[in-house]
mmCIF file of C-alpha atoms and ligand atoms in Angstrom:
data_model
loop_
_atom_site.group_PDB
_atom_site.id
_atom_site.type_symbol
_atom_site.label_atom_id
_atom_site.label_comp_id
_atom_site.label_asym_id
_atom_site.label_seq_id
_atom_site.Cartn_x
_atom_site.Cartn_y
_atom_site.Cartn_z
ATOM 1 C CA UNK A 1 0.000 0.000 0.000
ATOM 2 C CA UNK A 2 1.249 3.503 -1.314
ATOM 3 C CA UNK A 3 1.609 5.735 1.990
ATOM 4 C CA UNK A 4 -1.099 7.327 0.228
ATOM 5 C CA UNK A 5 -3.111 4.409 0.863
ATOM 6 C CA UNK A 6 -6.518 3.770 2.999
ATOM 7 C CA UNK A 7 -6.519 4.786 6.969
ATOM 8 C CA UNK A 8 -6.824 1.628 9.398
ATOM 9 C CA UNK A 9 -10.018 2.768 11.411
ATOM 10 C CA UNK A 10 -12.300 -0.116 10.920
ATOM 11 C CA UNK A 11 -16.155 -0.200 10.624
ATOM 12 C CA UNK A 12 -16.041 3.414 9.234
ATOM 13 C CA UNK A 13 -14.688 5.301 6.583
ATOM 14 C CA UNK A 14 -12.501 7.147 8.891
ATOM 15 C CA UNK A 15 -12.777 11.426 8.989
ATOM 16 C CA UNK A 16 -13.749 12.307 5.753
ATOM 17 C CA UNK A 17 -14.151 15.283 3.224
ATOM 18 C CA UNK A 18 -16.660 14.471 0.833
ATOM 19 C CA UNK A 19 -18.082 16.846 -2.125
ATOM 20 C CA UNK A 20 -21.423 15.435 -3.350
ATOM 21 C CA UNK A 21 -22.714 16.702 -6.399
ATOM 22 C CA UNK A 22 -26.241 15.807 -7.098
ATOM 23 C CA UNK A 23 -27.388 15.632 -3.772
ATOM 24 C CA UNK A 24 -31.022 17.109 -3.804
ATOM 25 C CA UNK A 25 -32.619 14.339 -4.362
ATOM 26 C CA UNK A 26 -32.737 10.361 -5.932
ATOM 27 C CA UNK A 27 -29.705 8.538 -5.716
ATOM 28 C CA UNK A 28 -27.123 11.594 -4.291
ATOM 29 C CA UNK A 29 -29.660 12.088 -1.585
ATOM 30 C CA UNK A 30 -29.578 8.500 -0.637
ATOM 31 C CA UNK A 31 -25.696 8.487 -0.800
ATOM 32 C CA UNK A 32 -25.138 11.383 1.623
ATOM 33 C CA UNK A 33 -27.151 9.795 4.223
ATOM 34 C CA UNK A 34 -25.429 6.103 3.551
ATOM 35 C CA UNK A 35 -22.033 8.157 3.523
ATOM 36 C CA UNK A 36 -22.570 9.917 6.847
ATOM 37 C CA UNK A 37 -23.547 7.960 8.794
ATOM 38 C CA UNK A 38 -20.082 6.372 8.003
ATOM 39 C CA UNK A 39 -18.159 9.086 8.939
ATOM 40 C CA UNK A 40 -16.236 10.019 12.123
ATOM 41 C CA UNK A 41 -16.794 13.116 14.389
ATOM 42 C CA UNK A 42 -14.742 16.010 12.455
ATOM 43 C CA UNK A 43 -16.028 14.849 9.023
ATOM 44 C CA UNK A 44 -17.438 17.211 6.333
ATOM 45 C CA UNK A 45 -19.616 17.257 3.739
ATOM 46 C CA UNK A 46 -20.250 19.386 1.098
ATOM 47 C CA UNK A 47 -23.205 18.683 -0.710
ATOM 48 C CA UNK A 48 -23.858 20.163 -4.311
ATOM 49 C CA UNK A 49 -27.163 21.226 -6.268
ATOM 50 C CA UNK A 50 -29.402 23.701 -7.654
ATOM 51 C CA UNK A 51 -32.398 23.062 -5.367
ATOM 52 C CA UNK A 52 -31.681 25.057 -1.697
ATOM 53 C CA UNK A 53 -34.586 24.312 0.114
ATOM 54 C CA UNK A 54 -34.042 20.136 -0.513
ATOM 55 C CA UNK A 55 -30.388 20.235 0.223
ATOM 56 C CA UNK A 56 -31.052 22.688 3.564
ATOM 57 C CA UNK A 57 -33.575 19.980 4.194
ATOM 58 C CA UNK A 58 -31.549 17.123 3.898
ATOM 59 C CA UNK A 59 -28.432 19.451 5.931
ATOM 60 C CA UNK A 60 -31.007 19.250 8.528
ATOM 61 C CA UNK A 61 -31.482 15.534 8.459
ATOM 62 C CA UNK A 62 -28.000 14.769 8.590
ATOM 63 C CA UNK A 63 -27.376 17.270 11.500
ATOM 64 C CA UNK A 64 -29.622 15.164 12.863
ATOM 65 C CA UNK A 65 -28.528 11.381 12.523
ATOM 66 C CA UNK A 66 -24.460 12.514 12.314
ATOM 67 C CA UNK A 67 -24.097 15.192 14.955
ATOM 68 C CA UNK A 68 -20.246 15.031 14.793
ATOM 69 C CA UNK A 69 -20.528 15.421 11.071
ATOM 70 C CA UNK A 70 -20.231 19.073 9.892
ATOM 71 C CA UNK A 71 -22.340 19.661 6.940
ATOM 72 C CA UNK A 72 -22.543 22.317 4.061
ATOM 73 C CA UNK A 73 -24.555 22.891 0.838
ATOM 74 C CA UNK A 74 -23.857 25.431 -2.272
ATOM 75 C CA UNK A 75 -26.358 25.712 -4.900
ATOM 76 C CA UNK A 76 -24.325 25.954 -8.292
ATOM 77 C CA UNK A 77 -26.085 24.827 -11.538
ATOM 78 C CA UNK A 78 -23.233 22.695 -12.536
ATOM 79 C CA UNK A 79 -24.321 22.890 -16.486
ATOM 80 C CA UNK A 80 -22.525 26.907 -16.175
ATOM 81 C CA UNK A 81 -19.448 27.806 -15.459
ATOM 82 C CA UNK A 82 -20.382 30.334 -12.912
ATOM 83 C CA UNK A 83 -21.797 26.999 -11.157
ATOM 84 C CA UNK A 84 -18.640 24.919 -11.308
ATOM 85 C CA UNK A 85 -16.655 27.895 -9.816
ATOM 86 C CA UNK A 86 -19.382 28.188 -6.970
ATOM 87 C CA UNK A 87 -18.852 24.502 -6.007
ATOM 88 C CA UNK A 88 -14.991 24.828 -6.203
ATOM 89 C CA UNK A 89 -15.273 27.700 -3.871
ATOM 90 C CA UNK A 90 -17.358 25.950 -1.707
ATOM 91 C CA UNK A 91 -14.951 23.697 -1.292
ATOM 92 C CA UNK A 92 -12.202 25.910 -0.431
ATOM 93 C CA UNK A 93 -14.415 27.188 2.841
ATOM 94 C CA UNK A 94 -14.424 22.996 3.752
ATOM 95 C CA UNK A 95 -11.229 22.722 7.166
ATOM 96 C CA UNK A 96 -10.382 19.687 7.515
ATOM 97 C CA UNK A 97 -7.679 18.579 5.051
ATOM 98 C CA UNK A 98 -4.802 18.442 7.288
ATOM 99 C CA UNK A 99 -6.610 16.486 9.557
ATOM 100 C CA UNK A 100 -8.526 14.032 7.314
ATOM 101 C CA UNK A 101 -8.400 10.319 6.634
ATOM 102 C CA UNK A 102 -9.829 10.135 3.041
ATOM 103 C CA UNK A 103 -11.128 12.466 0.666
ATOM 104 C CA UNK A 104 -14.310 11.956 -1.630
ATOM 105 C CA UNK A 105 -15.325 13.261 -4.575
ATOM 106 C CA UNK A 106 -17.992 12.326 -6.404
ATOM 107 C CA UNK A 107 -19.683 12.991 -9.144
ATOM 108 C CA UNK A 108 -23.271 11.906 -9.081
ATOM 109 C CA UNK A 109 -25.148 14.458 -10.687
ATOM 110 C CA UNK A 110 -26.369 13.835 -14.369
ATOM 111 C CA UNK A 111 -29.016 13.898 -16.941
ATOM 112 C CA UNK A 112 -30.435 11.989 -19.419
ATOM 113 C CA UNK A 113 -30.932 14.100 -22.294
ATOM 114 C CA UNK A 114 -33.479 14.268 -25.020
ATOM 115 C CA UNK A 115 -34.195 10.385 -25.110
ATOM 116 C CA UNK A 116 -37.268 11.199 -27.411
ATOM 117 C CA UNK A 117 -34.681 11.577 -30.477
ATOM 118 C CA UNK A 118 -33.240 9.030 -32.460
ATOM 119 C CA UNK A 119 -29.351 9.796 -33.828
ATOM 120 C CA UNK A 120 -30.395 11.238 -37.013
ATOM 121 C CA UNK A 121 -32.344 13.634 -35.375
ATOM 122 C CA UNK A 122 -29.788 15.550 -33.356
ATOM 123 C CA UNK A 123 -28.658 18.358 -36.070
ATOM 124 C CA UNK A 124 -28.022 20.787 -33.691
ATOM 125 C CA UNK A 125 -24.238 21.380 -32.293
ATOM 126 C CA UNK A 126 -25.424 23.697 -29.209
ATOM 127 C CA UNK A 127 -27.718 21.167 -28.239
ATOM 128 C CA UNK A 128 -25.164 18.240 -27.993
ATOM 129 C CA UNK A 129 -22.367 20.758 -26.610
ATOM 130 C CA UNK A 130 -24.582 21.834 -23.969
ATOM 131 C CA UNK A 131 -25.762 18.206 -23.182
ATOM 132 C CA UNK A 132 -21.696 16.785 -22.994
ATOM 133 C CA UNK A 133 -20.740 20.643 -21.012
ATOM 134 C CA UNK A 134 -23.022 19.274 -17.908
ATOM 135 C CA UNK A 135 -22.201 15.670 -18.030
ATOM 136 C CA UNK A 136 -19.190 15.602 -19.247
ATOM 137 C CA UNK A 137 -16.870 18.510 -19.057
ATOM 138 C CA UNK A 138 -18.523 19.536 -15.968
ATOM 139 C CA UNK A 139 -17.252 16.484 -13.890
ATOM 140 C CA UNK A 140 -13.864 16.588 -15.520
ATOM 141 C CA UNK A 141 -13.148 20.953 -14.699
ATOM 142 C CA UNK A 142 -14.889 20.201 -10.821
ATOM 143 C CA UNK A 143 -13.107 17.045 -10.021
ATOM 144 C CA UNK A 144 -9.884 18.896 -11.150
ATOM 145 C CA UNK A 145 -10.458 21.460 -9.829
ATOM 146 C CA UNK A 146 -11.351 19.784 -6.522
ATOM 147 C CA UNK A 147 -7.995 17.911 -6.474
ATOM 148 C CA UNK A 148 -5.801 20.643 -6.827
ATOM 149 C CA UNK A 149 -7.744 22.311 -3.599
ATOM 150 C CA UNK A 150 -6.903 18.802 -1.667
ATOM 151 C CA UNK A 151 -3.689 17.943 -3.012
ATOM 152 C CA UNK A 152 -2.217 14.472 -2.041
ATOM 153 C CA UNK A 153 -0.408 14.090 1.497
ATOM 154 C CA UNK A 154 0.473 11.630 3.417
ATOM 155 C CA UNK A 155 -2.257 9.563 5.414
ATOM 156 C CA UNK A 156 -4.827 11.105 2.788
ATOM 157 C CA UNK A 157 -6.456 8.638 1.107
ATOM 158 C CA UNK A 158 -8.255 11.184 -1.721
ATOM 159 C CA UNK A 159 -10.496 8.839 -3.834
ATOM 160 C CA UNK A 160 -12.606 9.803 -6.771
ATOM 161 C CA UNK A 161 -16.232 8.724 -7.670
ATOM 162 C CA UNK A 162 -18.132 8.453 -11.131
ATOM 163 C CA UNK A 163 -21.641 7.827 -10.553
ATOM 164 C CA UNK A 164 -21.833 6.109 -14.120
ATOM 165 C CA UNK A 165 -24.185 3.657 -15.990
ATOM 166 C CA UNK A 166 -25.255 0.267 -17.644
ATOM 167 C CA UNK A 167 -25.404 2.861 -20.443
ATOM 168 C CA UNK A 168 -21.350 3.541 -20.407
ATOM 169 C CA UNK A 169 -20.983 0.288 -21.898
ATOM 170 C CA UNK A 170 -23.661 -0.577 -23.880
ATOM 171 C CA UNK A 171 -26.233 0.967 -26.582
ATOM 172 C CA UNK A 172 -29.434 1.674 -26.058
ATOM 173 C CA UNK A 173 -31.732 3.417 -29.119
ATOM 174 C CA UNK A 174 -32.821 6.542 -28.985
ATOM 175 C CA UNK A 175 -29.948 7.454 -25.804
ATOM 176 C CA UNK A 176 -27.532 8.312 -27.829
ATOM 177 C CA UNK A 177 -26.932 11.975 -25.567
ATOM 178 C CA UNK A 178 -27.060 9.558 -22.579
ATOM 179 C CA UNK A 179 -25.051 6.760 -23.783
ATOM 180 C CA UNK A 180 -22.397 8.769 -25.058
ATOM 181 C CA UNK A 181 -21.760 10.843 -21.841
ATOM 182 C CA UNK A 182 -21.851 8.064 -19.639
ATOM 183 C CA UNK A 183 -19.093 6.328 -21.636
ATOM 184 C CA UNK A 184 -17.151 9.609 -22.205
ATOM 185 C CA UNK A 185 -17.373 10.110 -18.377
ATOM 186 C CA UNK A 186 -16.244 5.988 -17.721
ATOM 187 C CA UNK A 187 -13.104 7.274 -20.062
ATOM 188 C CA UNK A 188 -12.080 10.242 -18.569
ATOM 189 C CA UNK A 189 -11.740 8.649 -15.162
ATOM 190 C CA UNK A 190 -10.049 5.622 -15.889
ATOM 191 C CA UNK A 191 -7.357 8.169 -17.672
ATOM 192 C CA UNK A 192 -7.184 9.668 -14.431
ATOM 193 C CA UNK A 193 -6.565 6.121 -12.621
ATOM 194 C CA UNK A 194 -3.906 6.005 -15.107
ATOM 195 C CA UNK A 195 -2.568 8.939 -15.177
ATOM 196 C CA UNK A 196 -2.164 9.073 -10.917
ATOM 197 C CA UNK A 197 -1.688 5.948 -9.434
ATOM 198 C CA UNK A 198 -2.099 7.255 -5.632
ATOM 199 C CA UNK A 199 -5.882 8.250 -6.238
ATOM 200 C CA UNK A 200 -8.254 5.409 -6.222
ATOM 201 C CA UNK A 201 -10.787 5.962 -9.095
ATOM 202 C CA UNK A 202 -14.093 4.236 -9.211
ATOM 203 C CA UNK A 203 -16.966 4.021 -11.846
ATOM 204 C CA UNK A 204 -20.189 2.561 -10.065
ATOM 205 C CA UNK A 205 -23.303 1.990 -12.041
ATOM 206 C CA UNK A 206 -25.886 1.734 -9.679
ATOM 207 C CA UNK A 207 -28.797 0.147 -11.507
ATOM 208 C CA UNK A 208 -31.849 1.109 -12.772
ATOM 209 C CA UNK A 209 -33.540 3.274 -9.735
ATOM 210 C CA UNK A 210 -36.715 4.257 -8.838
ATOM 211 C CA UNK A 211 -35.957 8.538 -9.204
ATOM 212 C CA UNK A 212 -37.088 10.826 -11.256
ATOM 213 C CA UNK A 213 -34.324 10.259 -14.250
ATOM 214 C CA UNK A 214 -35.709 6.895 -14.661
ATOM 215 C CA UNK A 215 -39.463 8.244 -14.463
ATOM 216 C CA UNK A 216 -38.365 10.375 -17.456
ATOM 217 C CA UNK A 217 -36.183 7.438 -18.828
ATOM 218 C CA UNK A 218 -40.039 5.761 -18.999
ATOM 219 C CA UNK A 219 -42.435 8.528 -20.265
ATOM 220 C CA UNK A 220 -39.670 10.186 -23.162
ATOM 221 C CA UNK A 221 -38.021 6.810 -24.306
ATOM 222 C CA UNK A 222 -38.319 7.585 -28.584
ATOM 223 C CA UNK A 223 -37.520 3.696 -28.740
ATOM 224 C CA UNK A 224 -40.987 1.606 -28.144
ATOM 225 C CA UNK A 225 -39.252 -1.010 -27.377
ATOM 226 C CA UNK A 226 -36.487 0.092 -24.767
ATOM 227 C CA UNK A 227 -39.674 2.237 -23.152
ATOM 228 C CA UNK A 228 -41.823 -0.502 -22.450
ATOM 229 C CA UNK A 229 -38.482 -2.327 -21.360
ATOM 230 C CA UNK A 230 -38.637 0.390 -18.796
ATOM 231 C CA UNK A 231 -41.935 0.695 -17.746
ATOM 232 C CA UNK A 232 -41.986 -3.528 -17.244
ATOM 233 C CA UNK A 233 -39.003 -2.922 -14.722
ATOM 234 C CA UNK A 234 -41.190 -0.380 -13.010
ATOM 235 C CA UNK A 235 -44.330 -2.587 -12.879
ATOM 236 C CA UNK A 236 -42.655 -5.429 -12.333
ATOM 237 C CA UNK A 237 -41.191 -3.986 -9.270
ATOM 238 C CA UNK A 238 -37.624 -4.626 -10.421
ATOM 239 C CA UNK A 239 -35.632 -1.284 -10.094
ATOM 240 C CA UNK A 240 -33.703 -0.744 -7.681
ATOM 241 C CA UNK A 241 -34.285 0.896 -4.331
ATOM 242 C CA UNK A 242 -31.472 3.895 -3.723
ATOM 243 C CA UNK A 243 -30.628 3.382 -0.411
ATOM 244 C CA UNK A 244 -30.087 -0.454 -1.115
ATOM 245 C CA UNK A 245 -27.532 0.613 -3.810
ATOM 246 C CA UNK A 246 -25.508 3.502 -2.057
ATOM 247 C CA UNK A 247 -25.528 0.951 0.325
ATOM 248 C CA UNK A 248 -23.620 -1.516 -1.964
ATOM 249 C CA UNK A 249 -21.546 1.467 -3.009
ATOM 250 C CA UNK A 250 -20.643 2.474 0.121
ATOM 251 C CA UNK A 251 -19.623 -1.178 0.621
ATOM 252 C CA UNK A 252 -16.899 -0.817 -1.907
ATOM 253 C CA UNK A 253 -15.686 1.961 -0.716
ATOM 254 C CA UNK A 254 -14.960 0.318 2.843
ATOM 255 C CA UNK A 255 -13.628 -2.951 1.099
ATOM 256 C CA UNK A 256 -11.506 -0.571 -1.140
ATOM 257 C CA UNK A 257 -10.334 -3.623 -3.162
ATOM 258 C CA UNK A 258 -11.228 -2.390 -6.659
ATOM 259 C CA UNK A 259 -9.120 -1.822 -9.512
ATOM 260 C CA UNK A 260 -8.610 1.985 -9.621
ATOM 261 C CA UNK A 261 -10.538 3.097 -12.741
ATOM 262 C CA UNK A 262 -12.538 -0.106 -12.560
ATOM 263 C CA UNK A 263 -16.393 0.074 -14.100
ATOM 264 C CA UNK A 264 -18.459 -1.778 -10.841
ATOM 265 C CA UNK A 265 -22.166 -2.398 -11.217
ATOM 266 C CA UNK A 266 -24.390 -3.006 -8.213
ATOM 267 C CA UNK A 267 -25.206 -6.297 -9.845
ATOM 268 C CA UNK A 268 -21.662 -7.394 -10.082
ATOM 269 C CA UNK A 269 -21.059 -10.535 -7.623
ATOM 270 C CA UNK A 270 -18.905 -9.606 -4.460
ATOM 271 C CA UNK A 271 -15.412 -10.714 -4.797
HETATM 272 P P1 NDP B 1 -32.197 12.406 -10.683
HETATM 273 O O1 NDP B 1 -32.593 13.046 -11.960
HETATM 274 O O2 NDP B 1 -33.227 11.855 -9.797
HETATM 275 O O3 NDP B 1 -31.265 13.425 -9.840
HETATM 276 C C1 NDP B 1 -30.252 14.119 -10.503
HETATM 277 C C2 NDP B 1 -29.449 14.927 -9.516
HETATM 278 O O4 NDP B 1 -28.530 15.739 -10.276
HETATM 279 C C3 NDP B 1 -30.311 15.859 -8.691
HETATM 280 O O5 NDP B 1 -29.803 15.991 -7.394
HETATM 281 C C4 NDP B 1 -30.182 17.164 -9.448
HETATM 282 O O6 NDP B 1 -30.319 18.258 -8.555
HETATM 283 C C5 NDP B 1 -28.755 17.109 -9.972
HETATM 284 N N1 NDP B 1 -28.628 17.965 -11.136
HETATM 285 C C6 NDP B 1 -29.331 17.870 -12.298
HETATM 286 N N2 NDP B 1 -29.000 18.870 -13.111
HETATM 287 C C7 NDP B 1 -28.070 19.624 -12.448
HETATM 288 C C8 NDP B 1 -27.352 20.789 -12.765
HETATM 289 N N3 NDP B 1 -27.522 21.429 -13.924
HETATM 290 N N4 NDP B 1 -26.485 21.283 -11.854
HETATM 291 C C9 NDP B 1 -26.313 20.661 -10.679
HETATM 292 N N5 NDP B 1 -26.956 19.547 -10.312
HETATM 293 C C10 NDP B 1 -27.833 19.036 -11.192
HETATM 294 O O7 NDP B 1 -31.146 11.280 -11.087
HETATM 295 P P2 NDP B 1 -30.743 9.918 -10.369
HETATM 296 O O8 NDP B 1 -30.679 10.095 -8.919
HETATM 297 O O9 NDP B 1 -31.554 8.845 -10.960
HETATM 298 O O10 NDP B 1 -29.280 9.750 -10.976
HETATM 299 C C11 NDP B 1 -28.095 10.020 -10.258
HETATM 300 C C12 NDP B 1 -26.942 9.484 -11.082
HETATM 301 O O11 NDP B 1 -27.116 8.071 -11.269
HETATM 302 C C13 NDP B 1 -26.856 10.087 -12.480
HETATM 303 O O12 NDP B 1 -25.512 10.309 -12.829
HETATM 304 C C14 NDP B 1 -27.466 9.008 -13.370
HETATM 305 O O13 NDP B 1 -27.003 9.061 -14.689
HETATM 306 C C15 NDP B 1 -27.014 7.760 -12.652
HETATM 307 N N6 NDP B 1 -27.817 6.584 -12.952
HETATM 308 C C16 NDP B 1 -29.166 6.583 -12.712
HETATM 309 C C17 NDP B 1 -29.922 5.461 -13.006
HETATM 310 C C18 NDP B 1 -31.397 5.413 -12.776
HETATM 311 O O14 NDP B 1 -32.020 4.384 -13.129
HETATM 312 N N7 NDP B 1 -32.016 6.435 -12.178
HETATM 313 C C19 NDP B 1 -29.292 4.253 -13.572
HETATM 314 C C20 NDP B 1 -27.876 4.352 -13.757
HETATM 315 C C21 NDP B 1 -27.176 5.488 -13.458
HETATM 316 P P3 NDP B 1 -31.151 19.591 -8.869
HETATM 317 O O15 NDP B 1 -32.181 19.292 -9.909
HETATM 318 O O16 NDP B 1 -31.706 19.918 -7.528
HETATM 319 O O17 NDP B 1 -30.119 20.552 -9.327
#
């Protein structure tokens, strides 16, 4: 282990810093509670999103359940560059990196995209720049940004999340927006991996769950087929509850035995 590597403390994740973007609401909001309630006395969290009043909310709750847990919330529309320097700011207000054990990043937030168009459909440039700016180029300028504010130093374990997708790795019609972000984003952070072997990188696809991207995911579907695929997994009772998977993902993080850069799906067996 690198002297970079993970802190000893066990049955927690040790005092952490942890910037959550996405955190209003379906699967971020599920991983800050699963995440804090991890954490040691002296932790922080900085949660990220546009919505105030759900993320002073969900401050509250956590307050609540993790008392030695301090946390803090920014609203920055991460699809602007006004809202990617708000977060990084943020973040630069956050104390404790001399004195933590691990840091977090991760990048949860995400959209689907106009999944009512097939390919030949999108003609318009601004409308696929703007589309790969948020999901794409977003995470990459915030996460570097973020790791230049908590640079690596000994007994710092800083470790980097993609909240990524079935979709990274396979096709699905009419998702092409969706599809192609999620395997850009899978890309970009195994480069990372490569490109620092101290961090420890992970893409987690969390499986199809029960929010309000895979609500849109069944009422826009353009494909017939893939939407009815969608609404049977919501009928059926088959997706996923959130907590159950930030669970699973919090899991890893503890077990930390991962390939950095590795793509991890909630249905992958445990080693
Ligand atoms: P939701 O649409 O339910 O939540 C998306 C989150 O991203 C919200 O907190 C939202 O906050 C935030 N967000 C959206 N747009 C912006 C923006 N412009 N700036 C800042 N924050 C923004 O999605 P899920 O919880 O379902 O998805 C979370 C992640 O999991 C995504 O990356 C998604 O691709 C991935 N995923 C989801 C699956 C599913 O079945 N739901 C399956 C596989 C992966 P707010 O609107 O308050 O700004």
């Amino acid at each position: 282990m690198s002297e970079y590597g993970a802190p000893s403390t066990q049955g927690s994740l040790g005092r952490v810093i942890c910037i959550l973007s996405g955190a209003s609401r379906g699967f971020g909001r599920s991983l800050a509670l699963q995440l804090c309630s991890r954490f040691l006395p002296g932790s922080e969290m900085l949660l990220l999103s546009r919505s105030q009043d759900a993320m002073r909310w969900l401050a509250g709750e956590l307050g609540q359940s993790c008392p030695g847990v301090s946390v803090h919330w920014e609203t920055a529309d991460l699809s602007t560059q006004e809202g990617i320097a708000r977060a990084g700011t943020a973040a630069k207000e956050l104390q404790g990196h001399q004195t933590a054990d691990r840091l977090f990043i991760i990048n949860n937030a995400g959209s689907l995209g106009d999944v009512s168009k097939l390919f030949v459909e999108f003609t318009d440039p601004s409308e696929v720049n703007k589309y790969l700016f948020f999901n794409v180029s977003s995470a990459l300028c915030l996460t570097s940004s973020l790791l230049k504010t908590f640079p690596a130093r000994p007994g710092l374990q800083r470790v980097v999340v993609n909240v990524s997708s079935l979709a990274a790795l396979q096709p699905f019609k009419s998702w092409s927006l969706y599809c192609t972000g999620k395997a850009a984003r899978d890309m970009m952070f195994r480069v990372l991996a490569e490109e620092d072997t101290d961090l420890r990188v992970l893409n987690y696809a969390p499986g199809p769950l029960d929010t309000d991207m895979h609500k849109l995911a069944r009422t826009e579907t353009g494909d017939h087929e893939l939407r009815m695929r969608m609404i049977e997994l919501k009928t059926d009772g088959k997706l996923i509850d959130c907590k159950d998977s930030a669970m699973k993902m919090v899991e890893i993080l503890q077990a930390d035995s991962y390939q950095s850069g590795a793509h991890v799906d909630f249905a992958d067996e445990d080693e």
